[in-house]
mmCIF file with all atom_site columns, C-alpha atoms in Angstrom:
data_model
loop_
_atom_site.group_PDB
_atom_site.id
_atom_site.type_symbol
_atom_site.label_atom_id
_atom_site.label_alt_id
_atom_site.label_comp_id
_atom_site.label_asym_id
_atom_site.label_entity_id
_atom_site.label_seq_id
_atom_site.pdbx_PDB_ins_code
_atom_site.Cartn_x
_atom_site.Cartn_y
_atom_site.Cartn_z
_atom_site.occupancy
_atom_site.B_iso_or_equiv
_atom_site.pdbx_formal_charge
_atom_site.auth_seq_id
_atom_site.auth_comp_id
_atom_site.auth_asym_id
_atom_site.auth_atom_id
_atom_site.pdbx_PDB_model_num
ATOM 1   C CA . MET A 1 1   ? -144.946 42.365  104.031 1.00 48.00 ? 482 MET A CA 1
ATOM 2   C CA . LYS A 1 2   ? -144.540 43.390  100.389 1.00 52.00 ? 483 LYS A CA 1
ATOM 3   C CA . SER A 1 3   ? -142.181 40.460  99.730  1.00 55.00 ? 484 SER A CA 1
ATOM 4   C CA . LEU A 1 4   ? -145.135 38.086  99.969  1.00 54.00 ? 485 LEU A CA 1
ATOM 5   C CA . PHE A 1 5   ? -147.182 40.010  97.449  1.00 56.00 ? 486 PHE A CA 1
ATOM 6   C CA . PRO A 1 6   ? -145.667 38.706  94.194  1.00 55.00 ? 487 PRO A CA 1
ATOM 7   C CA . VAL A 1 7   ? -146.380 35.103  95.271  1.00 54.00 ? 488 VAL A CA 1
ATOM 8   C CA . ILE A 1 8   ? -149.980 35.847  96.255  1.00 57.00 ? 489 ILE A CA 1
ATOM 9   C CA . ILE A 1 9   ? -150.661 37.908  93.149  1.00 54.00 ? 490 ILE A CA 1
ATOM 10  C CA . PHE A 1 10  ? -149.073 35.275  90.896  1.00 52.00 ? 491 PHE A CA 1
ATOM 11  C CA . SER A 1 11  ? -151.278 32.527  92.325  1.00 56.00 ? 492 SER A CA 1
ATOM 12  C CA . LEU A 1 12  ? -154.340 34.678  91.745  1.00 55.00 ? 493 LEU A CA 1
ATOM 13  C CA . LEU A 1 13  ? -153.266 35.439  88.182  1.00 49.00 ? 494 LEU A CA 1
ATOM 14  C CA . ILE A 1 14  ? -153.110 31.709  87.477  1.00 49.00 ? 495 ILE A CA 1
ATOM 15  C CA . ALA A 1 15  ? -156.569 31.208  88.981  1.00 52.00 ? 496 ALA A CA 1
ATOM 16  C CA . ALA A 1 16  ? -158.130 34.213  87.259  1.00 49.00 ? 497 ALA A CA 1
ATOM 17  C CA . CYS A 1 17  ? -156.245 33.738  83.947  1.00 47.00 ? 498 CYS A CA 1
ATOM 18  C CA . SER A 1 18  ? -156.717 36.658  81.563  1.00 51.00 ? 499 SER A CA 1
ATOM 19  C CA . THR A 1 19  ? -159.798 38.017  83.326  1.00 75.00 ? 500 THR A CA 1
ATOM 20  C CA . MET A 1 20  ? -157.774 39.764  86.032  1.00 83.00 ? 501 MET A CA 1
ATOM 21  C CA . PRO A 1 21  ? -156.840 43.332  85.050  1.00 88.00 ? 502 PRO A CA 1
ATOM 22  C CA . ALA A 1 22  ? -153.170 44.301  85.080  1.00 87.00 ? 503 ALA A CA 1
ATOM 23  C CA . GLU A 1 23  ? -151.807 45.723  88.335  1.00 88.00 ? 504 GLU A CA 1
ATOM 24  C CA . ILE A 1 24  ? -151.512 49.491  88.685  1.00 93.00 ? 505 ILE A CA 1
ATOM 25  C CA . ASP A 1 25  ? -147.964 50.699  88.090  1.00 94.00 ? 506 ASP A CA 1
ATOM 26  C CA . ASP A 1 26  ? -146.473 51.987  91.358  1.00 94.00 ? 507 ASP A CA 1
ATOM 27  C CA . LYS A 1 27  ? -145.222 55.112  89.612  1.00 95.00 ? 508 LYS A CA 1
ATOM 28  C CA . TYR A 1 28  ? -148.830 56.331  89.417  1.00 95.00 ? 509 TYR A CA 1
ATOM 29  C CA . LEU A 1 29  ? -149.204 56.016  93.193  1.00 96.00 ? 510 LEU A CA 1
ATOM 30  C CA . ALA A 1 30  ? -146.516 58.600  93.944  1.00 94.00 ? 511 ALA A CA 1
ATOM 31  C CA . GLY A 1 31  ? -149.088 61.231  94.861  1.00 90.00 ? 512 GLY A CA 1
ATOM 32  C CA . LYS A 1 32  ? -151.006 59.207  97.439  1.00 94.00 ? 513 LYS A CA 1
ATOM 33  C CA . THR A 1 33  ? -151.817 60.882  100.749 1.00 95.00 ? 514 THR A CA 1
ATOM 34  C CA . ASP A 1 34  ? -150.915 59.528  104.192 1.00 96.00 ? 515 ASP A CA 1
ATOM 35  C CA . THR A 1 35  ? -154.514 58.411  104.634 1.00 96.00 ? 516 THR A CA 1
ATOM 36  C CA . GLU A 1 36  ? -154.439 56.572  101.303 1.00 96.00 ? 517 GLU A CA 1
ATOM 37  C CA . SER A 1 37  ? -151.064 54.980  102.171 1.00 96.00 ? 518 SER A CA 1
ATOM 38  C CA . LYS A 1 38  ? -152.459 53.676  105.453 1.00 96.00 ? 519 LYS A CA 1
ATOM 39  C CA . ALA A 1 39  ? -155.534 52.340  103.681 1.00 96.00 ? 520 ALA A CA 1
ATOM 40  C CA . ILE A 1 40  ? -153.415 50.507  101.106 1.00 96.00 ? 521 ILE A CA 1
ATOM 41  C CA . ASN A 1 41  ? -151.135 49.056  103.802 1.00 96.00 ? 522 ASN A CA 1
ATOM 42  C CA . ALA A 1 42  ? -154.179 47.848  105.733 1.00 97.00 ? 523 ALA A CA 1
ATOM 43  C CA . MET A 1 43  ? -155.602 46.212  102.606 1.00 96.00 ? 524 MET A CA 1
ATOM 44  C CA . GLU A 1 44  ? -152.283 44.522  101.846 1.00 95.00 ? 525 GLU A CA 1
ATOM 45  C CA . GLN A 1 45  ? -152.118 43.136  105.380 1.00 96.00 ? 526 GLN A CA 1
ATOM 46  C CA . LYS A 1 46  ? -155.696 41.927  105.023 1.00 96.00 ? 527 LYS A CA 1
ATOM 47  C CA . ILE A 1 47  ? -154.677 40.027  101.880 1.00 96.00 ? 528 ILE A CA 1
ATOM 48  C CA . ILE A 1 48  ? -151.681 38.433  103.607 1.00 96.00 ? 529 ILE A CA 1
ATOM 49  C CA . ASP A 1 49  ? -153.861 37.360  106.559 1.00 96.00 ? 530 ASP A CA 1
ATOM 50  C CA . LYS A 1 50  ? -156.504 35.928  104.253 1.00 97.00 ? 531 LYS A CA 1
ATOM 51  C CA . ASN A 1 51  ? -153.842 34.033  102.305 1.00 96.00 ? 532 ASN A CA 1
ATOM 52  C CA . LYS A 1 52  ? -152.601 32.442  105.557 1.00 96.00 ? 533 LYS A CA 1
ATOM 53  C CA . GLU A 1 53  ? -156.188 31.545  106.439 1.00 97.00 ? 534 GLU A CA 1
ATOM 54  C CA . LYS A 1 54  ? -156.645 29.958  103.020 1.00 97.00 ? 535 LYS A CA 1
ATOM 55  C CA . GLN A 1 55  ? -153.422 27.940  103.393 1.00 97.00 ? 536 GLN A CA 1
ATOM 56  C CA . ALA A 1 56  ? -154.580 26.648  106.801 1.00 98.00 ? 537 ALA A CA 1
ATOM 57  C CA . VAL A 1 57  ? -157.867 25.439  105.291 1.00 98.00 ? 538 VAL A CA 1
ATOM 58  C CA . GLU A 1 58  ? -155.963 23.907  102.374 1.00 97.00 ? 539 GLU A CA 1
ATOM 59  C CA . ASN A 1 59  ? -153.803 21.878  104.784 1.00 97.00 ? 540 ASN A CA 1
ATOM 60  C CA . LEU A 1 60  ? -156.892 20.696  106.687 1.00 97.00 ? 541 LEU A CA 1
ATOM 61  C CA . PHE A 1 61  ? -158.570 19.713  103.426 1.00 97.00 ? 542 PHE A CA 1
ATOM 62  C CA . LYS A 1 62  ? -155.548 17.660  102.321 1.00 97.00 ? 543 LYS A CA 1
ATOM 63  C CA . GLU A 1 63  ? -155.570 15.706  105.595 1.00 97.00 ? 544 GLU A CA 1
ATOM 64  C CA . GLN A 1 64  ? -159.347 15.310  105.747 1.00 97.00 ? 545 GLN A CA 1
ATOM 65  C CA . SER A 1 65  ? -159.623 14.086  102.143 1.00 96.00 ? 546 SER A CA 1
ATOM 66  C CA . LYS A 1 66  ? -157.496 11.022  103.048 1.00 97.00 ? 547 LYS A CA 1
ATOM 67  C CA . LEU A 1 67  ? -159.850 9.781   105.788 1.00 98.00 ? 548 LEU A CA 1
ATOM 68  C CA . PRO A 1 68  ? -162.836 8.466   103.760 1.00 98.00 ? 549 PRO A CA 1
ATOM 69  C CA . ALA A 1 69  ? -160.615 6.037   101.812 1.00 97.00 ? 550 ALA A CA 1
ATOM 70  C CA . VAL A 1 70  ? -159.326 4.531   105.081 1.00 98.00 ? 551 VAL A CA 1
ATOM 71  C CA . THR A 1 71  ? -162.852 4.135   106.452 1.00 98.00 ? 552 THR A CA 1
ATOM 72  C CA . GLU A 1 72  ? -164.022 2.561   103.177 1.00 98.00 ? 553 GLU A CA 1
ATOM 73  C CA . GLU A 1 73  ? -161.308 -0.095  103.521 1.00 98.00 ? 554 GLU A CA 1
ATOM 74  C CA . GLU A 1 74  ? -162.391 -0.768  107.114 1.00 98.00 ? 555 GLU A CA 1
ATOM 75  C CA . ILE A 1 75  ? -165.984 -1.178  105.927 1.00 98.00 ? 556 ILE A CA 1
ATOM 76  C CA . LYS A 1 76  ? -164.894 -3.701  103.289 1.00 98.00 ? 557 LYS A CA 1
ATOM 77  C CA . LEU A 1 77  ? -163.059 -5.758  105.920 1.00 98.00 ? 558 LEU A CA 1
ATOM 78  C CA . LEU A 1 78  ? -166.011 -5.618  108.324 1.00 98.00 ? 559 LEU A CA 1
ATOM 79  C CA . LYS A 1 79  ? -168.379 -6.773  105.568 1.00 98.00 ? 560 LYS A CA 1
ATOM 80  C CA . LYS A 1 80  ? -166.101 -9.721  104.793 1.00 98.00 ? 561 LYS A CA 1
ATOM 81  C CA . GLU A 1 81  ? -165.914 -10.585 108.491 1.00 97.00 ? 562 GLU A CA 1
ATOM 82  C CA . SER A 1 82  ? -169.712 -10.395 108.777 1.00 97.00 ? 563 SER A CA 1
ATOM 83  C CA . GLY A 1 83  ? -170.002 -12.722 105.796 1.00 97.00 ? 564 GLY A CA 1
ATOM 84  C CA . VAL A 1 84  ? -167.764 -15.293 107.479 1.00 97.00 ? 565 VAL A CA 1
ATOM 85  C CA . LEU A 1 85  ? -169.636 -14.972 110.781 1.00 97.00 ? 566 LEU A CA 1
ATOM 86  C CA . LYS A 1 86  ? -173.014 -15.405 109.066 1.00 97.00 ? 567 LYS A CA 1
ATOM 87  C CA . ASP A 1 87  ? -171.768 -18.600 107.437 1.00 97.00 ? 568 ASP A CA 1
ATOM 88  C CA . GLN A 1 88  ? -170.599 -19.866 110.835 1.00 96.00 ? 569 GLN A CA 1
ATOM 89  C CA . VAL A 1 89  ? -173.919 -18.977 112.472 1.00 97.00 ? 570 VAL A CA 1
ATOM 90  C CA . TYR A 1 90  ? -175.768 -20.785 109.683 1.00 96.00 ? 571 TYR A CA 1
ATOM 91  C CA . LEU A 1 91  ? -173.545 -23.833 110.149 1.00 96.00 ? 572 LEU A CA 1
ATOM 92  C CA . TYR A 1 92  ? -174.063 -23.970 113.932 1.00 95.00 ? 573 TYR A CA 1
ATOM 93  C CA . GLU A 1 93  ? -177.812 -23.472 113.565 1.00 95.00 ? 574 GLU A CA 1
ATOM 94  C CA . LYS A 1 94  ? -177.957 -26.266 111.010 1.00 94.00 ? 575 LYS A CA 1
ATOM 95  C CA . ASN A 1 95  ? -176.016 -28.601 113.307 1.00 94.00 ? 576 ASN A CA 1
ATOM 96  C CA . LYS A 1 96  ? -177.905 -27.417 116.410 1.00 92.00 ? 577 LYS A CA 1
ATOM 97  C CA . ASP A 1 97  ? -174.583 -26.526 118.054 1.00 93.00 ? 578 ASP A CA 1
ATOM 98  C CA . ALA A 1 98  ? -175.839 -24.187 120.802 1.00 92.00 ? 579 ALA A CA 1
ATOM 99  C CA . VAL A 1 99  ? -172.428 -24.011 122.514 1.00 92.00 ? 580 VAL A CA 1
ATOM 100 C CA . ASN A 1 100 ? -170.771 -22.314 119.544 1.00 94.00 ? 581 ASN A CA 1
ATOM 101 C CA . LEU A 1 101 ? -173.896 -20.653 118.132 1.00 96.00 ? 582 LEU A CA 1
ATOM 102 C CA . GLU A 1 102 ? -174.529 -18.059 120.842 1.00 95.00 ? 583 GLU A CA 1
ATOM 103 C CA . PRO A 1 103 ? -170.950 -16.682 120.980 1.00 95.00 ? 584 PRO A CA 1
ATOM 104 C CA . LYS A 1 104 ? -170.917 -16.396 117.160 1.00 96.00 ? 585 LYS A CA 1
ATOM 105 C CA . LYS A 1 105 ? -174.282 -14.603 117.189 1.00 96.00 ? 586 LYS A CA 1
ATOM 106 C CA . ALA A 1 106 ? -172.916 -12.125 119.737 1.00 97.00 ? 587 ALA A CA 1
ATOM 107 C CA . GLN A 1 107 ? -169.761 -11.677 117.689 1.00 97.00 ? 588 GLN A CA 1
ATOM 108 C CA . LEU A 1 108 ? -171.842 -11.107 114.547 1.00 97.00 ? 589 LEU A CA 1
ATOM 109 C CA . ALA A 1 109 ? -174.072 -8.567  116.302 1.00 98.00 ? 590 ALA A CA 1
ATOM 110 C CA . GLU A 1 110 ? -171.024 -6.691  117.564 1.00 97.00 ? 591 GLU A CA 1
ATOM 111 C CA . ASN A 1 111 ? -169.425 -6.720  114.108 1.00 97.00 ? 592 ASN A CA 1
ATOM 112 C CA . GLU A 1 112 ? -172.649 -5.466  112.479 1.00 97.00 ? 593 GLU A CA 1
ATOM 113 C CA . ALA A 1 113 ? -172.920 -2.653  115.048 1.00 97.00 ? 594 ALA A CA 1
ATOM 114 C CA . THR A 1 114 ? -169.331 -1.629  114.328 1.00 98.00 ? 595 THR A CA 1
ATOM 115 C CA . LEU A 1 115 ? -170.078 -1.768  110.598 1.00 98.00 ? 596 LEU A CA 1
ATOM 116 C CA . GLU A 1 116 ? -173.054 0.584   110.964 1.00 96.00 ? 597 GLU A CA 1
ATOM 117 C CA . LYS A 1 117 ? -170.944 3.011   112.982 1.00 96.00 ? 598 LYS A CA 1
ATOM 118 C CA . LYS A 1 118 ? -168.268 2.982   110.283 1.00 97.00 ? 599 LYS A CA 1
ATOM 119 C CA . LYS A 1 119 ? -170.894 3.644   107.605 1.00 96.00 ? 600 LYS A CA 1
ATOM 120 C CA . THR A 1 120 ? -172.164 6.626   109.569 1.00 94.00 ? 601 THR A CA 1
ATOM 121 C CA . LEU A 1 121 ? -168.593 7.806   110.079 1.00 96.00 ? 602 LEU A CA 1
ATOM 122 C CA . LEU A 1 122 ? -167.923 7.536   106.339 1.00 97.00 ? 603 LEU A CA 1
ATOM 123 C CA . ILE A 1 123 ? -170.928 9.729   105.506 1.00 95.00 ? 604 ILE A CA 1
ATOM 124 C CA . TYR A 1 124 ? -169.705 12.304  108.017 1.00 96.00 ? 605 TYR A CA 1
ATOM 125 C CA . GLN A 1 125 ? -166.127 12.201  106.711 1.00 97.00 ? 606 GLN A CA 1
ATOM 126 C CA . GLN A 1 126 ? -167.299 12.616  103.125 1.00 97.00 ? 607 GLN A CA 1
ATOM 127 C CA . GLN A 1 127 ? -169.432 15.633  104.045 1.00 96.00 ? 608 GLN A CA 1
ATOM 128 C CA . GLU A 1 128 ? -166.601 17.071  106.148 1.00 97.00 ? 609 GLU A CA 1
ATOM 129 C CA . THR A 1 129 ? -164.375 16.824  103.069 1.00 97.00 ? 610 THR A CA 1
ATOM 130 C CA . ILE A 1 130 ? -167.006 18.604  100.970 1.00 97.00 ? 611 ILE A CA 1
ATOM 131 C CA . LEU A 1 131 ? -167.338 21.267  103.676 1.00 97.00 ? 612 LEU A CA 1
ATOM 132 C CA . LEU A 1 132 ? -163.601 21.967  103.717 1.00 98.00 ? 613 LEU A CA 1
ATOM 133 C CA . GLU A 1 133 ? -163.467 21.983  99.919  1.00 97.00 ? 614 GLU A CA 1
ATOM 134 C CA . ASP A 1 134 ? -166.289 24.548  99.824  1.00 98.00 ? 615 ASP A CA 1
ATOM 135 C CA . GLU A 1 135 ? -164.568 26.582  102.544 1.00 98.00 ? 616 GLU A CA 1
ATOM 136 C CA . LEU A 1 136 ? -161.363 26.548  100.519 1.00 97.00 ? 617 LEU A CA 1
ATOM 137 C CA . LYS A 1 137 ? -163.266 27.849  97.491  1.00 97.00 ? 618 LYS A CA 1
ATOM 138 C CA . LEU A 1 138 ? -164.762 30.572  99.679  1.00 98.00 ? 619 LEU A CA 1
ATOM 139 C CA . ARG A 1 139 ? -161.336 31.635  100.995 1.00 97.00 ? 620 ARG A CA 1
ATOM 140 C CA . ASP A 1 140 ? -160.043 31.690  97.413  1.00 96.00 ? 621 ASP A CA 1
ATOM 141 C CA . ALA A 1 141 ? -162.949 33.905  96.389  1.00 97.00 ? 622 ALA A CA 1
ATOM 142 C CA . GLU A 1 142 ? -162.426 36.227  99.364  1.00 97.00 ? 623 GLU A CA 1
ATOM 143 C CA . LEU A 1 143 ? -158.726 36.509  98.608  1.00 96.00 ? 624 LEU A CA 1
ATOM 144 C CA . ALA A 1 144 ? -159.429 37.359  94.973  1.00 95.00 ? 625 ALA A CA 1
ATOM 145 C CA . GLN A 1 145 ? -161.976 39.955  96.089  1.00 96.00 ? 626 GLN A CA 1
ATOM 146 C CA . TYR A 1 146 ? -159.523 41.581  98.506  1.00 97.00 ? 627 TYR A CA 1
ATOM 147 C CA . ILE A 1 147 ? -156.898 41.871  95.762  1.00 95.00 ? 628 ILE A CA 1
ATOM 148 C CA . ALA A 1 148 ? -159.505 43.322  93.418  1.00 96.00 ? 629 ALA A CA 1
ATOM 149 C CA . GLU A 1 149 ? -160.465 45.856  96.102  1.00 97.00 ? 630 GLU A CA 1
ATOM 150 C CA . LEU A 1 150 ? -156.823 46.835  96.502  1.00 96.00 ? 631 LEU A CA 1
ATOM 151 C CA . ASN A 1 151 ? -156.322 47.320  92.776  1.00 96.00 ? 632 ASN A CA 1
ATOM 152 C CA . PHE A 1 152 ? -159.562 49.278  92.516  1.00 96.00 ? 633 PHE A CA 1
ATOM 153 C CA . GLU A 1 153 ? -158.390 51.600  95.295  1.00 97.00 ? 634 GLU A CA 1
ATOM 154 C CA . LYS A 1 154 ? -155.028 52.004  93.561  1.00 97.00 ? 635 LYS A CA 1
ATOM 155 C CA . SER A 1 155 ? -156.760 52.769  90.259  1.00 96.00 ? 636 SER A CA 1
ATOM 156 C CA . LYS A 1 156 ? -158.598 55.690  91.859  1.00 96.00 ? 637 LYS A CA 1
ATOM 157 C CA . ILE A 1 157 ? -155.353 57.105  93.250  1.00 96.00 ? 638 ILE A CA 1
ATOM 158 C CA . ALA A 1 158 ? -153.587 56.569  89.933  1.00 96.00 ? 639 ALA A CA 1
ATOM 159 C CA . ALA A 1 159 ? -156.360 58.308  87.992  1.00 94.00 ? 640 ALA A CA 1
ATOM 160 C CA . VAL A 1 160 ? -156.066 61.423  90.165  1.00 94.00 ? 641 VAL A CA 1
ATOM 161 C CA . TYR A 1 161 ? -152.285 61.427  89.802  1.00 95.00 ? 642 TYR A CA 1
ATOM 162 C CA . ARG A 1 162 ? -152.413 61.034  86.023  1.00 94.00 ? 643 ARG A CA 1
ATOM 163 C CA . ASP A 1 163 ? -155.078 63.700  85.640  1.00 92.00 ? 644 ASP A CA 1
ATOM 164 C CA . LYS A 1 164 ? -152.724 66.139  87.377  1.00 92.00 ? 645 LYS A CA 1
ATOM 165 C CA . ASN A 1 165 ? -149.520 65.097  85.638  1.00 92.00 ? 646 ASN A CA 1
ATOM 166 C CA . GLU A 1 166 ? -150.435 63.882  82.166  1.00 87.00 ? 647 GLU A CA 1
ATOM 167 C CA . PRO A 1 167 ? -151.632 66.357  79.540  1.00 81.00 ? 648 PRO A CA 1
ATOM 168 C CA . GLN A 1 168 ? -154.881 65.563  77.821  1.00 75.00 ? 649 GLN A CA 1
ATOM 169 C CA . LYS A 1 169 ? -154.149 64.120  74.383  1.00 66.00 ? 650 LYS A CA 1
ATOM 170 C CA . PRO A 1 170 ? -156.180 65.493  71.480  1.00 59.00 ? 651 PRO A CA 1
ATOM 171 C CA . VAL A 1 171 ? -158.954 63.168  70.376  1.00 56.00 ? 652 VAL A CA 1
ATOM 172 C CA . LYS A 1 172 ? -158.149 61.589  67.027  1.00 58.00 ? 653 LYS A CA 1
ATOM 173 C CA . GLU A 1 173 ? -160.856 61.249  64.444  1.00 56.00 ? 654 GLU A CA 1
ATOM 174 C CA . GLN A 1 174 ? -161.749 57.572  64.063  1.00 54.00 ? 655 GLN A CA 1
ATOM 175 C CA . ASN A 1 175 ? -162.869 55.949  60.855  1.00 55.00 ? 656 ASN A CA 1
ATOM 176 C CA . PHE A 1 176 ? -165.842 53.592  60.651  1.00 51.00 ? 657 PHE A CA 1
ATOM 177 C CA . PHE A 1 177 ? -163.878 50.413  61.466  1.00 52.00 ? 658 PHE A CA 1
ATOM 178 C CA . SER A 1 178 ? -162.007 52.044  64.360  1.00 53.00 ? 659 SER A CA 1
ATOM 179 C CA . LYS A 1 179 ? -165.275 53.170  65.862  1.00 52.00 ? 660 LYS A CA 1
ATOM 180 C CA . LEU A 1 180 ? -166.719 49.691  65.404  1.00 49.00 ? 661 LEU A CA 1
ATOM 181 C CA . PHE A 1 181 ? -163.830 47.600  66.807  1.00 52.00 ? 662 PHE A CA 1
ATOM 182 C CA . ASN A 1 182 ? -161.939 50.056  68.993  1.00 54.00 ? 663 ASN A CA 1
ATOM 183 C CA . LYS A 1 183 ? -164.597 51.942  70.884  1.00 60.00 ? 664 LYS A CA 1
ATOM 184 C CA . LYS A 1 184 ? -163.196 54.148  73.646  1.00 64.00 ? 665 LYS A CA 1
ATOM 185 C CA . ASP A 1 185 ? -165.117 55.241  76.701  1.00 65.00 ? 666 ASP A CA 1
ATOM 186 C CA . PRO A 1 186 ? -164.574 58.984  77.159  1.00 70.00 ? 667 PRO A CA 1
ATOM 187 C CA . ASP A 1 187 ? -165.138 58.558  80.896  1.00 76.00 ? 668 ASP A CA 1
ATOM 188 C CA . ASP A 1 188 ? -162.480 55.835  81.122  1.00 82.00 ? 669 ASP A CA 1
ATOM 189 C CA . ARG A 1 189 ? -159.370 57.717  80.033  1.00 87.00 ? 670 ARG A CA 1
ATOM 190 C CA . TYR A 1 190 ? -156.834 55.231  81.473  1.00 90.00 ? 671 TYR A CA 1
ATOM 191 C CA . GLY A 1 191 ? -158.772 51.994  81.059  1.00 90.00 ? 672 GLY A CA 1
ATOM 192 C CA . TYR A 1 192 ? -159.295 51.669  84.819  1.00 94.00 ? 673 TYR A CA 1
ATOM 193 C CA . LYS A 1 193 ? -163.003 50.956  84.571  1.00 94.00 ? 674 LYS A CA 1
ATOM 194 C CA . LYS A 1 194 ? -162.180 47.265  84.258  1.00 95.00 ? 675 LYS A CA 1
ATOM 195 C CA . HIS A 1 195 ? -161.007 47.274  87.900  1.00 96.00 ? 676 HIS A CA 1
ATOM 196 C CA . SER A 1 196 ? -164.465 48.300  89.060  1.00 95.00 ? 677 SER A CA 1
ATOM 197 C CA . GLU A 1 197 ? -166.107 45.681  86.826  1.00 95.00 ? 678 GLU A CA 1
ATOM 198 C CA . PHE A 1 198 ? -163.674 42.994  87.988  1.00 96.00 ? 679 PHE A CA 1
ATOM 199 C CA . LEU A 1 199 ? -164.308 43.858  91.636  1.00 97.00 ? 680 LEU A CA 1
ATOM 200 C CA . ASN A 1 200 ? -168.076 43.526  91.157  1.00 97.00 ? 681 ASN A CA 1
ATOM 201 C CA . MET A 1 201 ? -167.543 40.133  89.527  1.00 96.00 ? 682 MET A CA 1
ATOM 202 C CA . LYS A 1 202 ? -165.373 38.963  92.431  1.00 97.00 ? 683 LYS A CA 1
ATOM 203 C CA . LYS A 1 203 ? -167.953 40.128  94.965  1.00 97.00 ? 684 LYS A CA 1
ATOM 204 C CA . GLU A 1 204 ? -170.590 38.059  93.179  1.00 97.00 ? 685 GLU A CA 1
ATOM 205 C CA . GLU A 1 205 ? -168.302 35.021  93.197  1.00 97.00 ? 686 GLU A CA 1
ATOM 206 C CA . THR A 1 206 ? -167.694 35.436  96.931  1.00 98.00 ? 687 THR A CA 1
ATOM 207 C CA . THR A 1 207 ? -171.436 35.648  97.599  1.00 98.00 ? 688 THR A CA 1
ATOM 208 C CA . LYS A 1 208 ? -172.054 32.457  95.604  1.00 98.00 ? 689 LYS A CA 1
ATOM 209 C CA . ALA A 1 209 ? -169.190 30.624  97.337  1.00 98.00 ? 690 ALA A CA 1
ATOM 210 C CA . GLU A 1 210 ? -170.522 31.719  100.734 1.00 98.00 ? 691 GLU A CA 1
ATOM 211 C CA . THR A 1 211 ? -173.994 30.371  99.884  1.00 98.00 ? 692 THR A CA 1
ATOM 212 C CA . VAL A 1 212 ? -172.553 26.979  98.866  1.00 98.00 ? 693 VAL A CA 1
ATOM 213 C CA . TYR A 1 213 ? -170.417 26.854  102.028 1.00 98.00 ? 694 TYR A CA 1
ATOM 214 C CA . LYS A 1 214 ? -173.407 27.623  104.277 1.00 97.00 ? 695 LYS A CA 1
ATOM 215 C CA . GLU A 1 215 ? -175.369 24.822  102.600 1.00 97.00 ? 696 GLU A CA 1
ATOM 216 C CA . ALA A 1 216 ? -172.502 22.421  103.320 1.00 97.00 ? 697 ALA A CA 1
ATOM 217 C CA . GLN A 1 217 ? -172.536 23.555  106.971 1.00 96.00 ? 698 GLN A CA 1
ATOM 218 C CA . LYS A 1 218 ? -176.268 22.811  107.200 1.00 96.00 ? 699 LYS A CA 1
ATOM 219 C CA . LYS A 1 219 ? -175.780 19.325  105.747 1.00 95.00 ? 700 LYS A CA 1
ATOM 220 C CA . ILE A 1 220 ? -173.048 18.388  108.180 1.00 95.00 ? 701 ILE A CA 1
ATOM 221 C CA . LEU A 1 221 ? -175.192 19.597  111.086 1.00 94.00 ? 702 LEU A CA 1
ATOM 222 C CA . GLU A 1 222 ? -178.006 17.372  109.829 1.00 92.00 ? 703 GLU A CA 1
ATOM 223 C CA . ILE A 1 223 ? -175.627 14.415  109.802 1.00 90.00 ? 704 ILE A CA 1
ATOM 224 C CA . LYS A 1 224 ? -174.439 15.230  113.336 1.00 87.00 ? 705 LYS A CA 1
ATOM 225 C CA . ASN A 1 225 ? -178.016 15.487  114.620 1.00 86.00 ? 706 ASN A CA 1
ATOM 226 C CA . ALA A 1 226 ? -179.327 12.411  112.764 1.00 78.00 ? 707 ALA A CA 1
ATOM 227 C CA . PRO A 1 227 ? -178.356 9.864   115.485 1.00 60.00 ? 708 PRO A CA 1
ATOM 228 C CA . GLU A 1 228 ? -180.084 12.009  118.127 1.00 50.00 ? 709 GLU A CA 1
ATOM 229 C CA . LYS A 1 229 ? -183.310 12.114  116.086 1.00 44.00 ? 710 LYS A CA 1
ATOM 230 C CA . SER A 1 230 ? -183.319 8.353   115.661 1.00 41.00 ? 711 SER A CA 1
ATOM 231 C CA . LYS A 1 231 ? -183.022 7.659   119.411 1.00 37.00 ? 712 LYS A CA 1
#
């Protein structure tokens, strides 16, 4: 299970750039209890499962994103065919050729019906692509949140360990410029507060991504139900 972690973490580091706090050094987790070990293992498994879920959506998105282009080409061909058929219908009407006119009218009507179906299909395919793209962003956000939760949990364990094993260093007197540019939070001895702040940020991003995804779901349902409303 742990062998997959460097790959997952590395991908998240690329996505989060410098905003993602550094991982907690494993040496500070030496004092974790059995309960804490089980909790960490469960969180790691949750991350691995979410990463697999994200990859599955990513594969679906790659396949789905190819479909609209194919349908657009079909629409172009159908429009050209309709143009030719309209010219033929016009010609037969002009020459009062009833024998050829009626079959061409039927062929034109069939072609136009197929064209309308393809246009409707294209709208659906485009929205389906948007839906999968928004779902992928949501899975990315969830994955980042899960990793942030794991690191936050580790930071709490590490803080307890360090409090027990590291002597308190005497506070050095700071000059004016040090106080101005290098302010230190007395309640954040090890700089772990950033993990809590980062986690809150990731939770907000997940909430936003979920809202966008739900909106995309509503839109695709509207498209699905549109033909029924028009009947």
